[in-house]
XYZ file of C-alpha atoms in Angstrom:
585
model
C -111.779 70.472 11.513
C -115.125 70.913 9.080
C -115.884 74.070 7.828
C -118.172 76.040 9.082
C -120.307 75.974 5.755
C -119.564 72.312 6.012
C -121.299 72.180 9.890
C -124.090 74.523 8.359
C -124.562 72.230 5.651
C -125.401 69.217 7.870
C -127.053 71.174 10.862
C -129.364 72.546 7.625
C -129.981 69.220 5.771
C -131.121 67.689 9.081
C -133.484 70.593 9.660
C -135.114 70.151 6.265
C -135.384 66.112 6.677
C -136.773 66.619 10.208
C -139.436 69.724 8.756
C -140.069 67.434 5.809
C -138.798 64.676 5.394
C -137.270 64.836 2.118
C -133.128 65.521 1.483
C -132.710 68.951 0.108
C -129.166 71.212 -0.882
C -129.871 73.557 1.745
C -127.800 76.406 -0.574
C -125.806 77.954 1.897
C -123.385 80.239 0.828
C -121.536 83.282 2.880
C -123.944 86.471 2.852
C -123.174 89.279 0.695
C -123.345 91.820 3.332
C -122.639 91.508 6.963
C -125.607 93.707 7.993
C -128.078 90.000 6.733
C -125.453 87.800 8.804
C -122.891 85.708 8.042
C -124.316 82.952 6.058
C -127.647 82.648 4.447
C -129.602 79.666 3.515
C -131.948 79.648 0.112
C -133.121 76.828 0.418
C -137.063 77.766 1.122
C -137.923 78.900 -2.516
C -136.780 75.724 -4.004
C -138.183 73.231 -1.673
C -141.487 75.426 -1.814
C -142.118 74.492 -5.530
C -141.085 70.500 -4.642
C -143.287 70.026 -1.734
C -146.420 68.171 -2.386
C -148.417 70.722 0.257
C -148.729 74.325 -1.197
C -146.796 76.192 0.817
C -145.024 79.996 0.498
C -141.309 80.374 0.779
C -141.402 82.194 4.005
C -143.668 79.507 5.578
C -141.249 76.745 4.432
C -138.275 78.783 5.609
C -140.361 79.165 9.171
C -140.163 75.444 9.379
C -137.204 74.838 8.661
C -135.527 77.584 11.475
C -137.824 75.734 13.860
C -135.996 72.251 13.505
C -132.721 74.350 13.522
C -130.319 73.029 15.909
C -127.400 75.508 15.903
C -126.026 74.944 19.939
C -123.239 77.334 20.269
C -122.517 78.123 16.857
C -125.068 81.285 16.809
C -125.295 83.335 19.777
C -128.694 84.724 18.507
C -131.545 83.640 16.581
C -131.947 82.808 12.903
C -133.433 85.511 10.705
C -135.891 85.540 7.816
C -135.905 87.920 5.012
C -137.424 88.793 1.983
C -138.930 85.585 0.274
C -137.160 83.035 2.679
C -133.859 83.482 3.225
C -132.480 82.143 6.229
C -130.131 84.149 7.938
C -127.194 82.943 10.219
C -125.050 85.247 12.737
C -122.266 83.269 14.313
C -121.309 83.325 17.942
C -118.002 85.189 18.257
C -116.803 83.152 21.458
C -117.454 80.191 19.151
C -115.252 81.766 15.995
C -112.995 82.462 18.949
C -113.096 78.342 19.648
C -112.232 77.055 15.799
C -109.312 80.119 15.326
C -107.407 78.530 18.448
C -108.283 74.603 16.821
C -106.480 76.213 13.062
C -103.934 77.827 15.285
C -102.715 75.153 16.217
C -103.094 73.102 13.369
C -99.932 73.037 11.038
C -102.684 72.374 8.270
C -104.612 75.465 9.685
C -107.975 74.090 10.500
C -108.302 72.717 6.874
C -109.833 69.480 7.045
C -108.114 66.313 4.438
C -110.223 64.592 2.660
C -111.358 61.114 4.065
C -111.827 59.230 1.174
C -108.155 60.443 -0.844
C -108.308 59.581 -4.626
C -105.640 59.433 -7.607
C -105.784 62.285 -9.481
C -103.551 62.672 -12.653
C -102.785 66.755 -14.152
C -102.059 67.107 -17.121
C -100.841 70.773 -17.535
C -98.022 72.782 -19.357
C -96.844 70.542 -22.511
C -94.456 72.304 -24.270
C -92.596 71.257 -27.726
C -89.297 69.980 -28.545
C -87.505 72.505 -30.361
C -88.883 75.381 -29.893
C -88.732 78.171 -26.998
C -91.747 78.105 -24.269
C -93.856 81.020 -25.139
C -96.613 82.984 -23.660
C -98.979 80.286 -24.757
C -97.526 77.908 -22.097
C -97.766 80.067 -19.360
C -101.811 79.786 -18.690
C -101.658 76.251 -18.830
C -98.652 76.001 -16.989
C -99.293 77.856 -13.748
C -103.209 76.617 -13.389
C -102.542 73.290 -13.869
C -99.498 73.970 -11.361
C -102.222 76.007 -8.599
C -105.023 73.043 -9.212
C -102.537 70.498 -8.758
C -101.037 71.937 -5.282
C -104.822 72.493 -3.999
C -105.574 69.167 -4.574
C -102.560 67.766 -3.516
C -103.137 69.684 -0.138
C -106.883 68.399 0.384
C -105.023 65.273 0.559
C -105.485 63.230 -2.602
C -102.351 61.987 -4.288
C -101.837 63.892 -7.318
C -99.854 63.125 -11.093
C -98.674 65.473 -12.146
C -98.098 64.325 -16.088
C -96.349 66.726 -18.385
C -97.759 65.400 -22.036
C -94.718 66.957 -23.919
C -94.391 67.298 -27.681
C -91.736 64.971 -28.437
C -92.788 63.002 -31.402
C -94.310 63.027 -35.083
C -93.382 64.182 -38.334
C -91.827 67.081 -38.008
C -89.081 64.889 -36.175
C -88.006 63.053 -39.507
C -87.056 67.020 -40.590
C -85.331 67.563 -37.494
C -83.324 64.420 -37.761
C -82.512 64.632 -41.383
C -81.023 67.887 -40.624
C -79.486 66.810 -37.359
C -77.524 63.962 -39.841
C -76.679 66.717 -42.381
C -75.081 69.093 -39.596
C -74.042 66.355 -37.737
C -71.521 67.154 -34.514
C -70.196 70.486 -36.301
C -73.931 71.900 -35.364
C -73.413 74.925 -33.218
C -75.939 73.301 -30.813
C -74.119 69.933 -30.025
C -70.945 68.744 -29.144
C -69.658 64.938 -28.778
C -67.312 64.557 -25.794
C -67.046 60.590 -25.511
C -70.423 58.892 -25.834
C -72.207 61.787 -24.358
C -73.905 64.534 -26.113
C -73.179 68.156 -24.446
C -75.639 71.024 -24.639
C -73.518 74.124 -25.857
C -74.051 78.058 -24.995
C -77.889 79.130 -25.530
C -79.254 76.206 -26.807
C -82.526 76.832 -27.868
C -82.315 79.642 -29.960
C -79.754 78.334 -31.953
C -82.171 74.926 -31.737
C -84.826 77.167 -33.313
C -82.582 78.070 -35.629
C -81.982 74.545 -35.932
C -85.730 73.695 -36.236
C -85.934 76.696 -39.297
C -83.550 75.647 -41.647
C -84.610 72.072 -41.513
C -87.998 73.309 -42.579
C -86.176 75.290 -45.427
C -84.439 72.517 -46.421
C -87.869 70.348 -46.053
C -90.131 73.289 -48.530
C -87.326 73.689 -51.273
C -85.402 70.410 -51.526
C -87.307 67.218 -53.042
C -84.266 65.326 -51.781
C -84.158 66.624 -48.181
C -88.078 66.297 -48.289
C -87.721 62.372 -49.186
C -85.123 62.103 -46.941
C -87.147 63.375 -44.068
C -89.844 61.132 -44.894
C -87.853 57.832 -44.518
C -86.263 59.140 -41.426
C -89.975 59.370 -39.666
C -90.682 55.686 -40.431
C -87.506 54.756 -39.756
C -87.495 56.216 -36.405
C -90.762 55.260 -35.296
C -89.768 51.463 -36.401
C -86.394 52.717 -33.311
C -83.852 53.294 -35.834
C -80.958 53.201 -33.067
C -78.819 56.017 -34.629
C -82.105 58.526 -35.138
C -83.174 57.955 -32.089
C -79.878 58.967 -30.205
C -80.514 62.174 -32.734
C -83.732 62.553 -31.421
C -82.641 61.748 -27.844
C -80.084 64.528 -28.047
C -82.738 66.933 -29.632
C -85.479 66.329 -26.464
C -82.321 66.539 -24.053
C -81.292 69.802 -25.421
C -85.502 71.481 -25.742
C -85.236 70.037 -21.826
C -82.430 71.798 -20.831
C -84.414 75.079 -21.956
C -88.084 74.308 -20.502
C -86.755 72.941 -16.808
C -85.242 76.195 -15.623
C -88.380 77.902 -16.839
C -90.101 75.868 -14.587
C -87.501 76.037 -12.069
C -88.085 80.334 -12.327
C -91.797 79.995 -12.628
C -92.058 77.858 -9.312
C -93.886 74.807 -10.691
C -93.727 71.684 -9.762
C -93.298 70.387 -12.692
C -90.005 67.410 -12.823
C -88.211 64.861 -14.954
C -90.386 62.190 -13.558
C -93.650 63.898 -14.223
C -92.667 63.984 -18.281
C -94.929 61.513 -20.167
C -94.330 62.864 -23.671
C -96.165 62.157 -27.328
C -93.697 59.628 -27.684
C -94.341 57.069 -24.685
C -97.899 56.070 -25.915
C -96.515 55.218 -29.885
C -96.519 51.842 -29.727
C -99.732 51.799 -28.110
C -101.999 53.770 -30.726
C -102.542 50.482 -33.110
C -103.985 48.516 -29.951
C -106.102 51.619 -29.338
C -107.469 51.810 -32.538
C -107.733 48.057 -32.797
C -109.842 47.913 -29.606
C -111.801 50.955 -30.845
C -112.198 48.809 -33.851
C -113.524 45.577 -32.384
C -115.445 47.138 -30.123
C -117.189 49.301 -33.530
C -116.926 52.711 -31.378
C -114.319 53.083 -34.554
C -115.505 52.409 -38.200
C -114.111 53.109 -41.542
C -114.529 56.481 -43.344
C -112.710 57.241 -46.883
C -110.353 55.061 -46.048
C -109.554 57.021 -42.143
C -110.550 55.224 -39.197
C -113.056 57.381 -37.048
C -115.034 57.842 -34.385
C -118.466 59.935 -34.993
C -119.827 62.291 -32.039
C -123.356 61.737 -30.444
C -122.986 64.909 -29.274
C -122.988 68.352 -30.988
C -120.203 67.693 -32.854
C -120.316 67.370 -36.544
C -116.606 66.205 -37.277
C -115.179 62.874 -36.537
C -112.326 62.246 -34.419
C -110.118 60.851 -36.664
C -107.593 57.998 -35.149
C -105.747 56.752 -38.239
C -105.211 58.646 -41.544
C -105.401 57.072 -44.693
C -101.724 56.845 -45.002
C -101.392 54.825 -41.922
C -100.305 57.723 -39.916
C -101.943 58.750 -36.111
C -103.441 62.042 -34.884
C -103.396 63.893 -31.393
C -106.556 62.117 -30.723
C -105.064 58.900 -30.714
C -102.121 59.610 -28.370
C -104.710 61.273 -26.387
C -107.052 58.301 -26.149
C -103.789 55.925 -25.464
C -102.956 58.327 -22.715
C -106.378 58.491 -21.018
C -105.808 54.302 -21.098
C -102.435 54.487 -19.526
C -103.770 57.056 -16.786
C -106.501 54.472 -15.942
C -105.054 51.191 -16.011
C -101.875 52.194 -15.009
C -101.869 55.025 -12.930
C -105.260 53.924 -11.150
C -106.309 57.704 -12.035
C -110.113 58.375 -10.146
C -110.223 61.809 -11.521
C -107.726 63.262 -14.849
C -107.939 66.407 -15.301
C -106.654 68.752 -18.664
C -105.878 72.792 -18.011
C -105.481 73.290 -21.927
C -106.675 76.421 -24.031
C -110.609 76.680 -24.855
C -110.044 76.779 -28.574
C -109.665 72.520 -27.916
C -112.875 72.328 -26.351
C -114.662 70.337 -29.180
C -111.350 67.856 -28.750
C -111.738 67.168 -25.484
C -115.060 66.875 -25.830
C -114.374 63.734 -28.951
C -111.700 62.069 -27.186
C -113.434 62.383 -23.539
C -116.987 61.030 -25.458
C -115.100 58.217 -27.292
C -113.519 56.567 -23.841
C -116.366 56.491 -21.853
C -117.712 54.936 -25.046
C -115.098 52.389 -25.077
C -115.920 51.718 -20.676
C -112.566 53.042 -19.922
C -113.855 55.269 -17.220
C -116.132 52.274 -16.015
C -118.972 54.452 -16.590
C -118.684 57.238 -14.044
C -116.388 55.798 -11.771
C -113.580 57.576 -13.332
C -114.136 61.728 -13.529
C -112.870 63.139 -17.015
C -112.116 67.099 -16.539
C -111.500 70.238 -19.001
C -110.232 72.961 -17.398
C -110.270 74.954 -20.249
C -108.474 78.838 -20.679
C -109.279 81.811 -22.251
C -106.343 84.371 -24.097
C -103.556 86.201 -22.899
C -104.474 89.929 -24.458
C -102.177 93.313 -24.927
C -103.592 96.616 -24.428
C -104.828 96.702 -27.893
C -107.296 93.734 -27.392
C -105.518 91.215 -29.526
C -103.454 88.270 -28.921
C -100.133 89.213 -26.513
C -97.541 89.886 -29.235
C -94.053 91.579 -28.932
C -93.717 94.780 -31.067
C -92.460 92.891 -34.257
C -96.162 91.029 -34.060
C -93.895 87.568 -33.015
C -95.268 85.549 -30.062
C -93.247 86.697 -26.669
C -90.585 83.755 -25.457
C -91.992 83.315 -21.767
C -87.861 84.100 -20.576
C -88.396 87.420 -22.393
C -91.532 87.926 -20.376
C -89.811 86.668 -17.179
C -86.778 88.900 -17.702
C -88.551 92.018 -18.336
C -90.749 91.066 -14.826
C -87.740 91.029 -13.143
C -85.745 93.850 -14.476
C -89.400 95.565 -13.671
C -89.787 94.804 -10.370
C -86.292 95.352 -9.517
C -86.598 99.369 -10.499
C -89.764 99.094 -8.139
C -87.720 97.768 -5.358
C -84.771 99.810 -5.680
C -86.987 102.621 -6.243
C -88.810 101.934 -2.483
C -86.038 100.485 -0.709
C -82.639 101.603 -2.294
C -80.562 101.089 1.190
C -81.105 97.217 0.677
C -78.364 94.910 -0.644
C -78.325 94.467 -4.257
C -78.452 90.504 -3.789
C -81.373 91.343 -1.477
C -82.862 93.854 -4.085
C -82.331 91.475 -6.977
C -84.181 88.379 -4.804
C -86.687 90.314 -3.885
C -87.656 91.426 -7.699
C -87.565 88.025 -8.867
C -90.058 87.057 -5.910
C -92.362 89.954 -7.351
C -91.867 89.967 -10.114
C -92.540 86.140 -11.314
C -95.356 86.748 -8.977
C -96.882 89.653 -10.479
C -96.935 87.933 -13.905
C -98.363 84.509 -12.292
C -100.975 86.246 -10.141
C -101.971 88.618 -12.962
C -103.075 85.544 -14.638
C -104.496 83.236 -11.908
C -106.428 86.029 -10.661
C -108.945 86.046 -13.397
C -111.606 83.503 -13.908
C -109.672 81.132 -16.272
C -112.498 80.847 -18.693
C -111.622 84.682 -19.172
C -109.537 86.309 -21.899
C -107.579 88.992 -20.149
C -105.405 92.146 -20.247
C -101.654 91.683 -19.526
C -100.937 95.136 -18.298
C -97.437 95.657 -16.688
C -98.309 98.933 -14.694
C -101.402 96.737 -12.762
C -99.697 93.975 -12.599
C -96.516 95.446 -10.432
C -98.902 98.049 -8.661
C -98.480 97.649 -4.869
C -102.086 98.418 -4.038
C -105.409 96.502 -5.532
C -105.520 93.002 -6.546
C -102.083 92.171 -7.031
C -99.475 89.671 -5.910
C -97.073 92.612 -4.928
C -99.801 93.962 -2.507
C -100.774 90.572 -1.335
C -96.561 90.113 -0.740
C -96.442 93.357 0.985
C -99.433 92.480 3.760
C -97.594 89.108 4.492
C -94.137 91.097 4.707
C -95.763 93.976 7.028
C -96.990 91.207 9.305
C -93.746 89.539 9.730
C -92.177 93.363 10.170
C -94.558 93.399 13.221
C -92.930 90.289 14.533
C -89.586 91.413 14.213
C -90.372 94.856 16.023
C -91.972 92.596 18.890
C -89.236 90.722 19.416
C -89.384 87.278 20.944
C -93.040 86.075 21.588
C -94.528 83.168 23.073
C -98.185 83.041 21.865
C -98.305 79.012 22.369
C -100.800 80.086 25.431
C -102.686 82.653 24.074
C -106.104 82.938 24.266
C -107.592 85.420 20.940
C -110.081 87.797 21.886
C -112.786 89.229 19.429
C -113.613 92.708 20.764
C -114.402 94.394 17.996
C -116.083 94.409 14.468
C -113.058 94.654 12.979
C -111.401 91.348 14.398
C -114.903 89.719 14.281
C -114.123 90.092 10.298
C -110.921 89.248 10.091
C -111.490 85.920 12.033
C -114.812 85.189 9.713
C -112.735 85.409 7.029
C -110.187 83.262 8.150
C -112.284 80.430 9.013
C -113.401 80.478 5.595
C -109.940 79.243 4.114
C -111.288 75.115 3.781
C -114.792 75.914 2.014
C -112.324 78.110 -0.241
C -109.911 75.888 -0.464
C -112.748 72.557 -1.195
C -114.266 75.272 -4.222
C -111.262 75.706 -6.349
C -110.422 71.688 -6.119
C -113.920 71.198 -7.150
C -114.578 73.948 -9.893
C -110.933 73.938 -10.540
C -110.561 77.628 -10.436
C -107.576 79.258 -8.944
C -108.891 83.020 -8.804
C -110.903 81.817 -6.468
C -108.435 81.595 -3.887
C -107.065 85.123 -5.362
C -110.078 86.665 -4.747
C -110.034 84.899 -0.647
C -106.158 86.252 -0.324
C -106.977 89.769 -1.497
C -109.897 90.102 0.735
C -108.158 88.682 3.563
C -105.764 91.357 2.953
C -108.080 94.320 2.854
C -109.363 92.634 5.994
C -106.346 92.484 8.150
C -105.430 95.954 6.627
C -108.957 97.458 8.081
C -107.975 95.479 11.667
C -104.115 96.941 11.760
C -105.625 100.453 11.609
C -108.572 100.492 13.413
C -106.873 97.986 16.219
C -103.681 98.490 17.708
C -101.695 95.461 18.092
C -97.664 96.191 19.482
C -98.866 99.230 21.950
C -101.922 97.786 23.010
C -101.682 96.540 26.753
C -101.715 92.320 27.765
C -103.871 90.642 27.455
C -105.003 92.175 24.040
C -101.644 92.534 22.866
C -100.707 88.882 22.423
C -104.369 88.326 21.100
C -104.060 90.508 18.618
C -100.254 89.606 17.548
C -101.754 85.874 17.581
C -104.531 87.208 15.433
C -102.222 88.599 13.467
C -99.708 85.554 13.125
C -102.864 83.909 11.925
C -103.175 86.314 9.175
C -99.633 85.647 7.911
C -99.582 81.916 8.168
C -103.130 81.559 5.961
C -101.473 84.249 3.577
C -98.525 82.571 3.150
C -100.023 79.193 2.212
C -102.757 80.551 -0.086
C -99.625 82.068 -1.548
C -97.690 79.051 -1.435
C -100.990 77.267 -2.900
C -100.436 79.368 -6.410
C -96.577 79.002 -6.374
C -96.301 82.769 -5.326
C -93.049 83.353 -3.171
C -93.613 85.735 0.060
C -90.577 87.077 1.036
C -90.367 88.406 5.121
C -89.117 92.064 3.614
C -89.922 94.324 0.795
């Protein structure tokens, strides 16, 4: 079903087409306090400066309610304020209509897009050998939360995981690889198959250290390293089953990171550095021919219109290629190939000025057939400690994100234990992952992405304000009222909005799709956040203000239907950000 900002938008733009005949954004937008109404219109003030009759706000505003046709949405009339704000009370018997439609509705009432597009993500894009760190996380689980959103509007979504898996640094790692050979304490050959032994990555890391040793102190090593880069790029078959068994092994490590963080992130979705290589010459040779690429002290570049003073460079001097020019080779595959209508990048706001190159240089180059195909930043601000500076462990190294997810868990488990020490300690220990993984992904999602913000542990885990453990614990105390109802039927039920307090609650329900159509558009999570935590203050206001198991039938099935509701929207909002719910805390 349409949302009800959707049916005020149309009901509005008619009124302003019929008043005067011109197509205006009505600007309707929830009201900020339910005292003005429910939704307000500002559209008057704008159109008042347009019109070619001089006119005041509240005049144009005046015409405009009088080509109004609301029907049963209000239940009584339109109100102006202040300098021509139209404001809009809606008819609780019709709220009462559209909560039965989304009760229904496995896809609660949120309407799928009609028109569904491709939409490749590109999100997370760790390197090979070396531990996922606190870095990855942002990009990780927003590209993760955008992706699901859009994915649920309707639109088929690609995900695309743009891994480091190529470059120099790999002639290093395979020198070194051929210098340990199968005696490395990371590898072990059993037939023709390479086996990933014990903790793999930080011995990998280990691995990836002393090659660079080796690579700063040894001319020899250094040479050796060199001839191993061209020699695997030119698919060298034994340095590339080195190479194979070094991505295998940095795999191994970032899927069941993925697999704890709850992303939907897979095999199939991994389009590293490494597919696009033998495509960067064709790039640069169409960039070339079609001069959007000229020569510059012996580089090939591409100069900015924009702001920009630096050129993207493409090729070096020695023949070697740059990020940009895997980037650009992607953006070509995720067109041509992937028939992409909208790519979007969740990557951190310190590559702003790349995007910016490699998103000016193909539309340039009429890969995005001028604006038929959308080209997104979804950039991210920094993950801070309590001091203000970068998140760093006590030693000042960058935190391993299992380190972070360990200590979330070991966290929340004292919590649990602590509030519920008569559960199982399987129970216990499922439970604190749940919250604990949660905590740390809502802490983040929660805040305006553009943001840098605080990672505090103590508000993180706290079970009351804006948290994922409060958010789990008003989903979990509505299924506790299910299970002390025992069996209920509420297929029939007909909700009843008696008093301000379910009036709310039901507003804010309804409201899911506009939410839910916001963050797919602006691409920002927290918005959703902000939609869950209110819903739960809302429902929180309702449970104590309206009894629901001892009031008397019919009110007791409308208000356990009500409250059903309540659970369902929580849980998929919560399912929306890859936040588990579990039925008991």
């Amino acid at each position: 079903m349409q949302s009800i900002l959707s049916q005020l938008d149309t009901a509005f733009r008619t009124a302003i087409r019929n008043a005067f005949n011109v197509d205006a954004d009505p600007a309707i937008a929830p009201s900020a306090t339910d005292k003005f109404g429910d939704y307000q219109s500002n559209a008057a003030m704008g159109l008042a400066k347009t019109l070619p009759e001089k006119s005041n706000p509240r005049q144009v505003a005046e015409k405009i309610k009088a080509s109004l046709q609301l029907g049963e949405m209000i239940s009584e009339e339109p109100t102006i304020a202040g300098p021509g704000f139209i404001n809009i009370k809606l008819n609780p018997l019709w709220l009462t209509s559209l909560l039965q439609q989304a009760g229904s509705d496995p896809h609660l009432g949120v309407e799928k897009t009609t028109n569904p597009q491709t939409v490749v993500i590109d999100y997370s894009g760790p390197n090979i050998a070396k531990q996922m760190h606190v870095g990855h996380l942002r990009s990780t689980i927003i590209g993760d939360a955008i992706s699901r959103v859009i994915e649920f509007q309707g639109d088929n979504v690609i995900r695309q995981n743009h891994i480091g898996d190529w470059g120099t640094q790999f002639g290093m790692l395979t020198a070194y690889y051929g210098l340990a050979g199968t005696t490395s304490p990371v590898f072990k050959q059993e037939g023709d198959a390479t086996m990933i032994v014990g903790s793999v990555i930080p011995d990998l890391e280990a691995f990836y250290r002393e090659a660079k040793k080796l690579f700063d102190t040894v001319p020899e090593f250094q040479e050796q390293a060199r001839k191993n880069v061209v020699l695997l790029q030119a698919g060298n078959p034994i340095l590339r089953d080195d190479w194979t068994n070094i991505v295998n092994a940095s795999r191994h490590h970032f899927d069941e990171l993925y697999g704890r963080l709850n992303v939907k992130l897979e095999r199939k979705d991994e389009r590293g550095e490494s597919a696009y290589n033998s495509e960067l010459p064709k790039v640069v040779e169409e960039l070339k021919s079609k001069s959007i690429a000229v020569e510059s002290e012996g580089a090939i570049v591409v100069f900015a219109d924009g702001p920009d003073k630096a050129p993207l460079i493409i090729k070096k001097s020695d023949g070697g290629y740059l990020y940009g020019t895997t980037d650009l080779a992607a953006i070509r595959y995720r067109i041509n190939e992937l028939h992409a209508n909208r790519i979007i990048y969740t990557h951190d706001s310190r590559q702003a000025q790349h995007f910016r190159q490699v998103f000016d240089t193909a539309r340039k180059a009429s890969w995005t057939r001028g604006d038929e195909v959308k080209l997104d930043y979804a950039p991210f601000g920094t993950m801070l400690g309590e001091d203000g500076k970068p998140f760093k462990s006590r030693s000042g190294d960058t935190i391993k994100l299992k380190e972070l997810l360990d200590e979330a868990e070991e966290r929340a488990l004292k919590v649990v234990t602590d509030k519920n020490p008569e559960l199982l300690e399987a129970q216990r220990k499922d439970i604190a992952r749940a919250i604990g993984i949660g905590a740390v992904k809502y802490a983040d999602l929660s805040k305006d992405r553009i943001s840098d913000y605080v990672f505090s542990w103590d508000k993180m885990l706290a079970m009351d304000g804006n948290t994922a453990p409060y958010l789990q614990y008003v989903y979990a105390r509505i299924r506790s009222i299910f299970r002390k109802a025992g069996d209920v039927n509420l297929s029939d039920t007909t909700i009843k909005l008696d008093t301000p307090y379910e009036v709310s609650l039901a507003k804010h329900l309804l409201r899911l799709g506009e939410v839910i159509e916001s963050v797919a558009r602006e691409l920002k999570p927290h918005l959703l956040c902000t939609y869950l935590y209110d819903l739960a203050t809302r429902f929180s206001s309702f449970y104590e203000n309206c009894p629901v198991l001892k009031s008397e039938e019919p009110l007791r099935s409308s208000r356990l239907a009500l409250s059903d509701l309540t659970a369902r929207t929580m849980g998929l909002g919560l399912d929306l950000l890859g936040i588990e719910h579990p039925e008991q805390m």
